[in-house]
PDB file of C-alpha atoms in Angstrom:
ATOM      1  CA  UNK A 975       0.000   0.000   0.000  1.00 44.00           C
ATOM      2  CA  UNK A 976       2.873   2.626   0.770  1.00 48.00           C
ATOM      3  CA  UNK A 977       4.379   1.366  -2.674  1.00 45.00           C
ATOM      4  CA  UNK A 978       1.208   2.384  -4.190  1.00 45.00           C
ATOM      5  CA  UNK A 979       0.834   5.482  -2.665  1.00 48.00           C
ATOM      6  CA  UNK A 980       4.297   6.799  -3.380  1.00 49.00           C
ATOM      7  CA  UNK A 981       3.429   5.770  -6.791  1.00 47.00           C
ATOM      8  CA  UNK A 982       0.380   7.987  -6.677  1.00 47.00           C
ATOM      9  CA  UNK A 983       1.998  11.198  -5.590  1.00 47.00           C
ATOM     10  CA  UNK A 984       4.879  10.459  -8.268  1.00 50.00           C
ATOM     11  CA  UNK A 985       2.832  10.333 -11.162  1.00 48.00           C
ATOM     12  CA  UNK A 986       0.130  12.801  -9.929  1.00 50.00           C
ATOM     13  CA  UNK A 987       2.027  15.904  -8.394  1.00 52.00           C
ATOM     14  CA  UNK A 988       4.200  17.786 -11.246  1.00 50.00           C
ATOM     15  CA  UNK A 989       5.933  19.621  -8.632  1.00 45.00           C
ATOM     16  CA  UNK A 990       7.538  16.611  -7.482  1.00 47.00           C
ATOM     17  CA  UNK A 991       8.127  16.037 -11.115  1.00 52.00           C
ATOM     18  CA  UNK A 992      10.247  19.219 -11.354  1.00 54.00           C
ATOM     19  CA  UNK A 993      12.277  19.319  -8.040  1.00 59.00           C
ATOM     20  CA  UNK A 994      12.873  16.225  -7.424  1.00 75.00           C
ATOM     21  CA  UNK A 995      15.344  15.252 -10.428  1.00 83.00           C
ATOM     22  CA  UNK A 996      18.925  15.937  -9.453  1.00 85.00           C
ATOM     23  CA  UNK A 997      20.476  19.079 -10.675  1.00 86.00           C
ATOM     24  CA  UNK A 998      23.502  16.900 -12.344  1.00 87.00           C
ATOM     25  CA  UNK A 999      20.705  14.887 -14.484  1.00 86.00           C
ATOM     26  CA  UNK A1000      19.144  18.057 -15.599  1.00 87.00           C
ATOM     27  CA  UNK A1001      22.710  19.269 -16.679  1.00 86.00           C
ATOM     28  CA  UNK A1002      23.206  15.811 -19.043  1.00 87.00           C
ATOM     29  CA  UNK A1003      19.832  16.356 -20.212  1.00 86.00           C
ATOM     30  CA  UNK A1004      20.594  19.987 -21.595  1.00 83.00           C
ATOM     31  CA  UNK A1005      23.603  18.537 -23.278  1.00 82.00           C
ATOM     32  CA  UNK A1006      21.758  15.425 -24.518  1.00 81.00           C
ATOM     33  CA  UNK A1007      18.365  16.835 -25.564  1.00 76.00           C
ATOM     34  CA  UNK A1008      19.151  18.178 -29.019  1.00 68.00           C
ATOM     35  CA  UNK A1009      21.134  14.811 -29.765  1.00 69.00           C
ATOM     36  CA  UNK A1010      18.385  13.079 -31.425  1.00 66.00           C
ATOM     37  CA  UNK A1011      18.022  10.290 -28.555  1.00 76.00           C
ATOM     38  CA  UNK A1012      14.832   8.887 -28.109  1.00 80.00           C
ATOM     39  CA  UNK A1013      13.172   9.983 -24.472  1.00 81.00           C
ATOM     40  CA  UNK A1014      13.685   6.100 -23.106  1.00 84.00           C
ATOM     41  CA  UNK A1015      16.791   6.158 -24.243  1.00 86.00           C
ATOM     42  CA  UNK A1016      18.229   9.447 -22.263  1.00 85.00           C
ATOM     43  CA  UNK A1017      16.573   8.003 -19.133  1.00 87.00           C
ATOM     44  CA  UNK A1018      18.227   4.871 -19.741  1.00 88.00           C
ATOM     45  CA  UNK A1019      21.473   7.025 -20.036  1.00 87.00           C
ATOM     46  CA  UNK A1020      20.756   8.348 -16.818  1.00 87.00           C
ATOM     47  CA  UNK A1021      20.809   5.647 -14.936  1.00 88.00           C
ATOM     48  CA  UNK A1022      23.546   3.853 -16.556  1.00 86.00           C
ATOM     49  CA  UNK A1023      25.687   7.386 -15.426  1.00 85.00           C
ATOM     50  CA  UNK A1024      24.408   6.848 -11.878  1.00 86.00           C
ATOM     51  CA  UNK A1025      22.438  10.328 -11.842  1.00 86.00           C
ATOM     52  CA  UNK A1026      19.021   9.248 -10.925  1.00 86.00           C
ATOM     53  CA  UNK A1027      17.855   6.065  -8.884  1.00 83.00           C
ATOM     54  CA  UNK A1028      15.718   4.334 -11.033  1.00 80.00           C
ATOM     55  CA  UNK A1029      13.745   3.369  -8.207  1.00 79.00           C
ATOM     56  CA  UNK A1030      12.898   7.043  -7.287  1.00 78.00           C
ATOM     57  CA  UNK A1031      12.432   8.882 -10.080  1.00 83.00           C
ATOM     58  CA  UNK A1032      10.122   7.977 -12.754  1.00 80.00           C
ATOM     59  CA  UNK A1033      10.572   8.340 -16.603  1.00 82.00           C
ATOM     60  CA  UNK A1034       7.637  11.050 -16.268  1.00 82.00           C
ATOM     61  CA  UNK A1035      10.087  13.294 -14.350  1.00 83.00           C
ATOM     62  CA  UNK A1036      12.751  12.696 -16.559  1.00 85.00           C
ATOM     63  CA  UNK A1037      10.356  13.594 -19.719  1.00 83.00           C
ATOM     64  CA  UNK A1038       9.224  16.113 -18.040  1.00 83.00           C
ATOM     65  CA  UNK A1039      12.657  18.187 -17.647  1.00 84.00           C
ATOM     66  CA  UNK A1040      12.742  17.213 -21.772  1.00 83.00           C
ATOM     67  CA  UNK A1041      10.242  18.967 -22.344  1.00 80.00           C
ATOM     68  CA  UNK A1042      11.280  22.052 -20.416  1.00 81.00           C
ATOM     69  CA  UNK A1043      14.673  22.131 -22.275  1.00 80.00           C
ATOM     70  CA  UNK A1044      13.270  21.585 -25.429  1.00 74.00           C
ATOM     71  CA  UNK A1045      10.659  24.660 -24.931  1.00 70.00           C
ATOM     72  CA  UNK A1046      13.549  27.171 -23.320  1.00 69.00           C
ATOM     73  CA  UNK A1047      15.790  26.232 -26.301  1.00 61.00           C
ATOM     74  CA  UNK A1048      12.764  26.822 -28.911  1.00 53.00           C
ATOM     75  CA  UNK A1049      12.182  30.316 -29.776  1.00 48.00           C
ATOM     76  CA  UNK A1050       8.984  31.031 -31.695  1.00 49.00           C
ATOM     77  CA  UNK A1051       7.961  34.708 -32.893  1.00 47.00           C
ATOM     78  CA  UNK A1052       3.934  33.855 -31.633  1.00 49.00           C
ATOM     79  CA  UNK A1053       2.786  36.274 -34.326  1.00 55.00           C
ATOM     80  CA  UNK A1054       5.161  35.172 -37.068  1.00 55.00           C
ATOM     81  CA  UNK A1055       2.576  36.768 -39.961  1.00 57.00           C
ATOM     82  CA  UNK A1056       3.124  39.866 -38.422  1.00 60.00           C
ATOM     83  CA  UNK A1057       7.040  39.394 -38.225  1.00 58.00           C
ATOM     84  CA  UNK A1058       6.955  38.307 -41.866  1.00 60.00           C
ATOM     85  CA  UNK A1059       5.624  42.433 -41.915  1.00 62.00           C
ATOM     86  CA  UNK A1060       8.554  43.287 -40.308  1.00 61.00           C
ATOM     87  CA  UNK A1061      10.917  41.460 -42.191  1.00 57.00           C
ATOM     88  CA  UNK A1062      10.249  43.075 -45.080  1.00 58.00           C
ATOM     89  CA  UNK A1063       9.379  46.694 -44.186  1.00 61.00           C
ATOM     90  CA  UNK A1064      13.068  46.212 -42.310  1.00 57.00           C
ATOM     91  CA  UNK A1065      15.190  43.775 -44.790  1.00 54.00           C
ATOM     92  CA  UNK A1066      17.302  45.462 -47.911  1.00 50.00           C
ATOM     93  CA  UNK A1067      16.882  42.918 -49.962  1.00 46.00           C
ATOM     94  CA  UNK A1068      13.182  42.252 -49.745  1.00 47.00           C
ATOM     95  CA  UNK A1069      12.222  45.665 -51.054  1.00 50.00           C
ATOM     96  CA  UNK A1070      10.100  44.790 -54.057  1.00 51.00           C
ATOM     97  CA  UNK A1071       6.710  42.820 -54.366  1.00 49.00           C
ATOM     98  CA  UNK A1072       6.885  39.175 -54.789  1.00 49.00           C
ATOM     99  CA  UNK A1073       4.276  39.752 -58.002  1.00 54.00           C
ATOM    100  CA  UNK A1074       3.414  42.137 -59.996  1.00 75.00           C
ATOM    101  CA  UNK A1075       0.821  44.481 -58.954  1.00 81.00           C
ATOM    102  CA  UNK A1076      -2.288  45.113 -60.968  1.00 83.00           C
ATOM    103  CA  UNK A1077      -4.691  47.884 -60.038  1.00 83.00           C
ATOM    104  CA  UNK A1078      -7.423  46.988 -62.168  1.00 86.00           C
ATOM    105  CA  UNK A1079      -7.799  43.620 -60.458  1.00 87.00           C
ATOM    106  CA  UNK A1080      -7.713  45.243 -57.429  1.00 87.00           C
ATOM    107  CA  UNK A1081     -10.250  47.692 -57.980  1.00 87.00           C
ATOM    108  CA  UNK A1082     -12.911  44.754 -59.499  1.00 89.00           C
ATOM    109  CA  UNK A1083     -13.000  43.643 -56.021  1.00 87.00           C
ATOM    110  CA  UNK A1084     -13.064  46.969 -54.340  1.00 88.00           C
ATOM    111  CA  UNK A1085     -14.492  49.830 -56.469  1.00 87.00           C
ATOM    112  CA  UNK A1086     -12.590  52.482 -53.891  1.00 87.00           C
ATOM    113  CA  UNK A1087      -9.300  51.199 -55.135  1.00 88.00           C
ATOM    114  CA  UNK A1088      -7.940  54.100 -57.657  1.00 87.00           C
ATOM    115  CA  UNK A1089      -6.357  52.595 -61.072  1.00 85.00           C
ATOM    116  CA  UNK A1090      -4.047  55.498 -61.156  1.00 85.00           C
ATOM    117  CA  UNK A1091      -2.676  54.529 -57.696  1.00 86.00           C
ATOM    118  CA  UNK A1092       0.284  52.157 -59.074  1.00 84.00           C
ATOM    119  CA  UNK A1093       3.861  51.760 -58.314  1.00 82.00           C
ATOM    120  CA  UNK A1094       5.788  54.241 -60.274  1.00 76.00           C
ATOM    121  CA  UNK A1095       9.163  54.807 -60.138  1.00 71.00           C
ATOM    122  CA  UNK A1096      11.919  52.874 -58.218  1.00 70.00           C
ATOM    123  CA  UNK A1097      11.678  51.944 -54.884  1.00 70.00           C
ATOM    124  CA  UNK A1098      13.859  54.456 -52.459  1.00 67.00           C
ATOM    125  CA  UNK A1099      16.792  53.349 -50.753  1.00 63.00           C
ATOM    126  CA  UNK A1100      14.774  53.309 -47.716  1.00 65.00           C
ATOM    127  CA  UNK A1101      12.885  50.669 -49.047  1.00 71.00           C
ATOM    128  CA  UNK A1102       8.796  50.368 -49.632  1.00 78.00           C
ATOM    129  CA  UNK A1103       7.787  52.532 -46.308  1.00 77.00           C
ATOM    130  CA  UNK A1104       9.923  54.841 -44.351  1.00 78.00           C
ATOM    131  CA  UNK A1105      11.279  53.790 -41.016  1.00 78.00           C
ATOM    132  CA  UNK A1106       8.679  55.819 -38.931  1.00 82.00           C
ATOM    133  CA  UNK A1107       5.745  54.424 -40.433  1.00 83.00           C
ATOM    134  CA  UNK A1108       7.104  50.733 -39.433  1.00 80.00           C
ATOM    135  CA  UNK A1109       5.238  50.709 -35.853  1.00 82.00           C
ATOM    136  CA  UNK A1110       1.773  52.328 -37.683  1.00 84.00           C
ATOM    137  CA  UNK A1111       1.800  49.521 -40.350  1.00 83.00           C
ATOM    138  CA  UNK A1112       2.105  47.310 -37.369  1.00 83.00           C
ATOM    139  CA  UNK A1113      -0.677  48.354 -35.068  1.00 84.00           C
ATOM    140  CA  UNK A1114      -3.145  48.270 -37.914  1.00 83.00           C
ATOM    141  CA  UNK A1115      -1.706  45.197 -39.326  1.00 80.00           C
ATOM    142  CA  UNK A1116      -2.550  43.292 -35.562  1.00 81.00           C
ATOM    143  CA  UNK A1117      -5.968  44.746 -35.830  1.00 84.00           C
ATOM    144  CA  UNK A1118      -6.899  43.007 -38.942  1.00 84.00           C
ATOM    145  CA  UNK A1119      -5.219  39.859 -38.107  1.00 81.00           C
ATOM    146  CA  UNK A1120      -7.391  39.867 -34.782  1.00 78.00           C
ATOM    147  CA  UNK A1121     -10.903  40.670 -36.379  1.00 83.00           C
ATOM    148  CA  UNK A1122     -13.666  38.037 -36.472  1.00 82.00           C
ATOM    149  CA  UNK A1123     -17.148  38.237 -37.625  1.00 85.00           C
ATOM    150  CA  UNK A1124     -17.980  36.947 -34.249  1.00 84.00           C
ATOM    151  CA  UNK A1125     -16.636  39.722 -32.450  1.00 82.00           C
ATOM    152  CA  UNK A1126     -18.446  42.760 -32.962  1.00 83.00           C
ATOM    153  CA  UNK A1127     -16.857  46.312 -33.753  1.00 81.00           C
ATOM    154  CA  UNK A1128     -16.538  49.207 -30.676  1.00 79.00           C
ATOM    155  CA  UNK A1129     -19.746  50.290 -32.052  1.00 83.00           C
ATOM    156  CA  UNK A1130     -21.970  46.876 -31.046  1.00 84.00           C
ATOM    157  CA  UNK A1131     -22.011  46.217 -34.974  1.00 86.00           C
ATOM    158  CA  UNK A1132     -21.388  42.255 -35.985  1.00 87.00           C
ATOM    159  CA  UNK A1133     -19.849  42.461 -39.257  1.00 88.00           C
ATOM    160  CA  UNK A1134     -19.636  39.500 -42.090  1.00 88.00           C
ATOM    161  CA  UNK A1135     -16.264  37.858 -43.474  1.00 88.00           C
ATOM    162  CA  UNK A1136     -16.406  39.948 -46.596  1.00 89.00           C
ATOM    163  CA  UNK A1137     -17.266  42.901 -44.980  1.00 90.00           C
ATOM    164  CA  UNK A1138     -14.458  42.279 -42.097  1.00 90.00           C
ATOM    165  CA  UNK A1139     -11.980  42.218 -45.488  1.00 90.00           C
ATOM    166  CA  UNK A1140     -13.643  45.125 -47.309  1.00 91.00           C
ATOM    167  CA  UNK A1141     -13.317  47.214 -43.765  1.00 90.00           C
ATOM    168  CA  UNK A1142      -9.863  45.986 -43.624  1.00 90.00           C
ATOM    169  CA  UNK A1143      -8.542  46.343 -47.299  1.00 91.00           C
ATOM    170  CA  UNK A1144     -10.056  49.883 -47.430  1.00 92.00           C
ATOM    171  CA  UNK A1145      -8.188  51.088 -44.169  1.00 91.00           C
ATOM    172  CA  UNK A1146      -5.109  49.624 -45.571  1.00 90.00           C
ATOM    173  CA  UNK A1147      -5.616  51.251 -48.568  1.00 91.00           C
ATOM    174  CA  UNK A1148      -6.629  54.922 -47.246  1.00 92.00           C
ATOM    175  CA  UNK A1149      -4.002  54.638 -45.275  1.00 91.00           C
ATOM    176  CA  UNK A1150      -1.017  54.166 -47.731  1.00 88.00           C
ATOM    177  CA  UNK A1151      -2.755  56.540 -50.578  1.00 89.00           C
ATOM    178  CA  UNK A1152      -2.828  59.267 -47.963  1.00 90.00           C
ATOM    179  CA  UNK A1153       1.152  58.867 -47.371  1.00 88.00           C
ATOM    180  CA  UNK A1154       1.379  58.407 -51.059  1.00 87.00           C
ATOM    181  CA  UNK A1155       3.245  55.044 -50.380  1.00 85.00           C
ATOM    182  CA  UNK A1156       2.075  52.746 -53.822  1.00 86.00           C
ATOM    183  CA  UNK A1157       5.175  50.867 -53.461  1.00 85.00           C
ATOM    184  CA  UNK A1158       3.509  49.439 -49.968  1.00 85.00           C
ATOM    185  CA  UNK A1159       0.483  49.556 -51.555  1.00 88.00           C
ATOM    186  CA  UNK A1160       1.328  46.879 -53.755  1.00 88.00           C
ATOM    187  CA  UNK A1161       2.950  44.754 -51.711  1.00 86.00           C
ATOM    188  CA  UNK A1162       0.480  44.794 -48.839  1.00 87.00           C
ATOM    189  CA  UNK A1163      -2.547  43.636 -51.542  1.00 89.00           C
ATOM    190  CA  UNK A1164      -0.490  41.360 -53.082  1.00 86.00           C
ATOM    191  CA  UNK A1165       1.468  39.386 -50.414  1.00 84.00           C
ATOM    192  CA  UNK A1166      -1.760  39.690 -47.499  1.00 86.00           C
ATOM    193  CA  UNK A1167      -4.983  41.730 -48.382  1.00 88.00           C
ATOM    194  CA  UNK A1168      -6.187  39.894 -52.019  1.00 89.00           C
ATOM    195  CA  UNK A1169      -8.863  37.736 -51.223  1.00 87.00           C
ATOM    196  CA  UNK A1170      -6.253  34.737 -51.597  1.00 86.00           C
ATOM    197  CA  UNK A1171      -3.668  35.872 -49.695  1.00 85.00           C
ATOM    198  CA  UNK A1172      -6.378  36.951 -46.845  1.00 86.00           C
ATOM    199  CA  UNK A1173      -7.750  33.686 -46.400  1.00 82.00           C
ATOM    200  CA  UNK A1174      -4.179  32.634 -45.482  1.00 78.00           C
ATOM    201  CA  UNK A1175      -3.883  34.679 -42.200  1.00 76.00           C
ATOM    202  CA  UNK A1176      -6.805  36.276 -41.200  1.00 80.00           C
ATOM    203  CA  UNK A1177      -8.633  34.949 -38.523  1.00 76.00           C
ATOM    204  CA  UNK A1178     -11.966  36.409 -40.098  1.00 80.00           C
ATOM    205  CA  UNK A1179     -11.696  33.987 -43.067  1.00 77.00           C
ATOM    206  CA  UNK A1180     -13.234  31.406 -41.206  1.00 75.00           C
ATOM    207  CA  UNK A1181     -16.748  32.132 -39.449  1.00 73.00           C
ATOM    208  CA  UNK A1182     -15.595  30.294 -35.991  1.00 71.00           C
ATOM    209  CA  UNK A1183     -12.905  31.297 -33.683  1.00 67.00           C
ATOM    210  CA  UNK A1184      -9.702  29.177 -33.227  1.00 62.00           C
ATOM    211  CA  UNK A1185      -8.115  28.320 -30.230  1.00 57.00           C
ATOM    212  CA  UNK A1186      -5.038  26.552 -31.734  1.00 58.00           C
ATOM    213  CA  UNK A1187      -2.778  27.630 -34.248  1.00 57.00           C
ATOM    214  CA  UNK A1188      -2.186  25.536 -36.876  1.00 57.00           C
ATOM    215  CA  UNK A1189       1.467  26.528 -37.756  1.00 63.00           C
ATOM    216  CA  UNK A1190       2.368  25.322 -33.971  1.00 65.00           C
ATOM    217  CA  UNK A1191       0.013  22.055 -33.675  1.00 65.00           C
ATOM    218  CA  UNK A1192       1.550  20.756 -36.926  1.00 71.00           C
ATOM    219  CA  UNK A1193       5.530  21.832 -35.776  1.00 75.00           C
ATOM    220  CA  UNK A1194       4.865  20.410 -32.781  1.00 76.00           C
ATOM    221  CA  UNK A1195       3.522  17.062 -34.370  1.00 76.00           C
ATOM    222  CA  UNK A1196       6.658  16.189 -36.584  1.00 80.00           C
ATOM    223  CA  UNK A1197       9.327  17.851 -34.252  1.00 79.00           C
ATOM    224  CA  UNK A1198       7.448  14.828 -31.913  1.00 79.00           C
ATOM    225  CA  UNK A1199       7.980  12.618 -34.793  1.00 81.00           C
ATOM    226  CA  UNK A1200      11.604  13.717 -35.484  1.00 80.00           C
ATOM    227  CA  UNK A1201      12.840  13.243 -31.682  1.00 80.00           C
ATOM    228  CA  UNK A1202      11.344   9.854 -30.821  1.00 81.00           C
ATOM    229  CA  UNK A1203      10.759   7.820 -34.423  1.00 81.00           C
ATOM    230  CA  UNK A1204      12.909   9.360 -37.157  1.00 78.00           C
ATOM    231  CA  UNK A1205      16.048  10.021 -35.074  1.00 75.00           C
ATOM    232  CA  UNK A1206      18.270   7.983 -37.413  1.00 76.00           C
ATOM    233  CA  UNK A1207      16.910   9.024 -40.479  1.00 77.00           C
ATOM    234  CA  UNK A1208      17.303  13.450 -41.585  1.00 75.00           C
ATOM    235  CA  UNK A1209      15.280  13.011 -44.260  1.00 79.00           C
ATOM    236  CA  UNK A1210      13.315   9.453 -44.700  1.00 80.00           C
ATOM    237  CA  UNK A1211      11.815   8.828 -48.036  1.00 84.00           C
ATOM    238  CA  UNK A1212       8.081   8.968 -48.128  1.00 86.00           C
ATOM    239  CA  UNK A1213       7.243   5.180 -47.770  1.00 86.00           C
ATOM    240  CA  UNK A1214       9.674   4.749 -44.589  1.00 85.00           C
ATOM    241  CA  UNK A1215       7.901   7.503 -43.326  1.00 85.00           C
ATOM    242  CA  UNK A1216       4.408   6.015 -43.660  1.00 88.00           C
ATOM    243  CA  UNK A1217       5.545   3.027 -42.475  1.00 87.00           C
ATOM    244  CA  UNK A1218       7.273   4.315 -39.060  1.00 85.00           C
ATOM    245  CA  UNK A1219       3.961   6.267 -38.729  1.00 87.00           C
ATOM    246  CA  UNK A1220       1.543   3.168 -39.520  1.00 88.00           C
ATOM    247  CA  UNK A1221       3.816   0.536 -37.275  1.00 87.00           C
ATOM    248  CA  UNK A1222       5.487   3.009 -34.519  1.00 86.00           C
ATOM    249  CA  UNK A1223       3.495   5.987 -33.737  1.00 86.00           C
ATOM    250  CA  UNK A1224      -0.166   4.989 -33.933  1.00 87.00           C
ATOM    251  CA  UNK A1225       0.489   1.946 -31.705  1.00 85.00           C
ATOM    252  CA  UNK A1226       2.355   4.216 -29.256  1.00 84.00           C
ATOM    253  CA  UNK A1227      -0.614   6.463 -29.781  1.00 82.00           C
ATOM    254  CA  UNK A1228      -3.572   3.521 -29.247  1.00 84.00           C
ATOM    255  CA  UNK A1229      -1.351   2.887 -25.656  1.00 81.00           C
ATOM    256  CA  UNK A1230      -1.187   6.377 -24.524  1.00 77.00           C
ATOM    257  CA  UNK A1231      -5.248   7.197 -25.025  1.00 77.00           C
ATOM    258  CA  UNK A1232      -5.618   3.573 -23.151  1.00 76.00           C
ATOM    259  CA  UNK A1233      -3.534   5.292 -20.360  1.00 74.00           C
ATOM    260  CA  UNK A1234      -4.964   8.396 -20.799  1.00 66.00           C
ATOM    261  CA  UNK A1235      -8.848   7.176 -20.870  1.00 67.00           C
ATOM    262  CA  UNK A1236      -8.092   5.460 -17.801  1.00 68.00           C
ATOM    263  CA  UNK A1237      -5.748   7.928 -15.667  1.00 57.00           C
ATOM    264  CA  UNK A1238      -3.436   5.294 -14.657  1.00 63.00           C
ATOM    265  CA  UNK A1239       0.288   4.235 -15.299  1.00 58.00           C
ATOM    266  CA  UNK A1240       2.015   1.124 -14.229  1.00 58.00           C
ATOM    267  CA  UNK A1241       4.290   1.800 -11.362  1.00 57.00           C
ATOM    268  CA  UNK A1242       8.004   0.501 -12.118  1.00 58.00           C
ATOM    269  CA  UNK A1243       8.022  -2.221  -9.709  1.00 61.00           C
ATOM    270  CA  UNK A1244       5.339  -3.901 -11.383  1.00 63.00           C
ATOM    271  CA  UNK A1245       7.457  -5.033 -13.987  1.00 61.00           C
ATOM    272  CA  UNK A1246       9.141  -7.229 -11.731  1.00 63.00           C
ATOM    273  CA  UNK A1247       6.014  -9.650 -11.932  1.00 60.00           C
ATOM    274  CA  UNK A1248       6.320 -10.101 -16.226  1.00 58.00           C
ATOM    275  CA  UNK A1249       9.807 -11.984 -15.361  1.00 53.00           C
TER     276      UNK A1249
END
């Protein structure tokens, strides 16, 4: 019954998770972690060194300090559409449009759109927008990236997907024809405002409200994959691939709902009794 208990708080209480691996184990993992290891394996390592009794602290505790390294060493810019703004309002060579701009298609799908206002001319050496309209662009960038037809406007008022992008592209547009800035212009309805390129970012291009970013659930999916399957293989071909997934990772997957559907974990000295 003590066994069993001690068990209990183990697997149940994540502070005990975090203090109670030694600080010399948690030093080999941040040298280890990025070295393609599976997680078993490292804990395996672990004991073999003589950091951690075996007996005492789980594989949970040890995955758990994994984790941790893996997320302090992984830097993410958490609005990377908006740093992709930055990038090239700020980078030399990333001055220019990736295609070219055509104001009569523009102005078919919004009749405010002037034909006249084009690119003309080249592009400065400051690049397509001057350094102190950077932080502007921004703000109003974040506001359109945020809008949802299910969140209503300062004034009560719900408005549609197509009007959330026609209130959007117009402000966009007002904005750089007032500064006289076509060069931006262009590259802001080509690369994130035409009705393509919208759907790609905007959260108002869907009529629900999401919780989870994509970008992050599907990095997070194959850097899983790449750490615990594919560790001996950079770049598999596409049938190994399907086959690690098919034989490896939905079994491990079908055993880890089991656990999870059932909120229980063998303790380690259970194992004794399958020998």
């Amino acid at each position: 019954m003590e066994l069993f208990i001690q068990h209990l708080y183990r697997h149940e209480n994540p502070v005990y998770r975090q203090n109670n691996v030694p600080q010399a184990a948690i030093d080999f993992l941040e040298t280890h972690v990025n070295s393609q290891l599976r997680r078993v394996d490292l804990y395996n390592m672990l004991c073999k060194e003589g950091l951690i009794d075996p007996t005492f602290i789980r594989k949970a505790q040890v995955n758990f300090w994994i984790f941790e390294l893996l997320r302090r060493a992984y830097v993410k810019d958490m609005n990377n559409q908006l740093h992709s703004v930055k990038l090239v309002l700020e980078e030399p060579s990333m001055r220019s449009p990736t295609h070219p701009y055509s104001g009569e298609e523009a102005h078919n799908v919004f009749s405010c759109i002037d034909l006249a206002f084009e690119p003309t001319g080249p592009i400065t050496e400051g690049g397509i927008c001057p350094s102190r309209l950077k932080k502007p662009i921004i703000r109003f960038f974040s506001k359109h990236y945020d809008l949802n037809p299910l969140v209503p406007t300062h004034e009560g008022v719900y408005l549609s997907m197509e009007q959330v992008h026609s209130v959007a592209t117009n402000e966009a547009y007002s904005w750089c024809k007032e500064r006289n800035l076509s060069h931006l212009w262009a590259y802001l309805w080509n690369e994130w405002y035409r009705l393509d390129r919208w759907a790609l970012f905007s959260r108002a291009a869907k009529p629900i409200l999401c919780f989870g970013k994509t970008t992050y659930i599907i990095e997070s999916h194959w850097r899983g994959q790449k750490y615990d399957y594919n560790y001996s293989f950079n770049r598999p071909r596409l049938d190994k691939l399907v086959h690690i997934i098919a034989s490896r990772v939905l079994a491990d997957k079908a055993i880890a709902f089991v656990q999870y559907d059932t909120s229980w974990e063998q303790p380690l000295w259970w194992l004794s009794y399958r020998t």
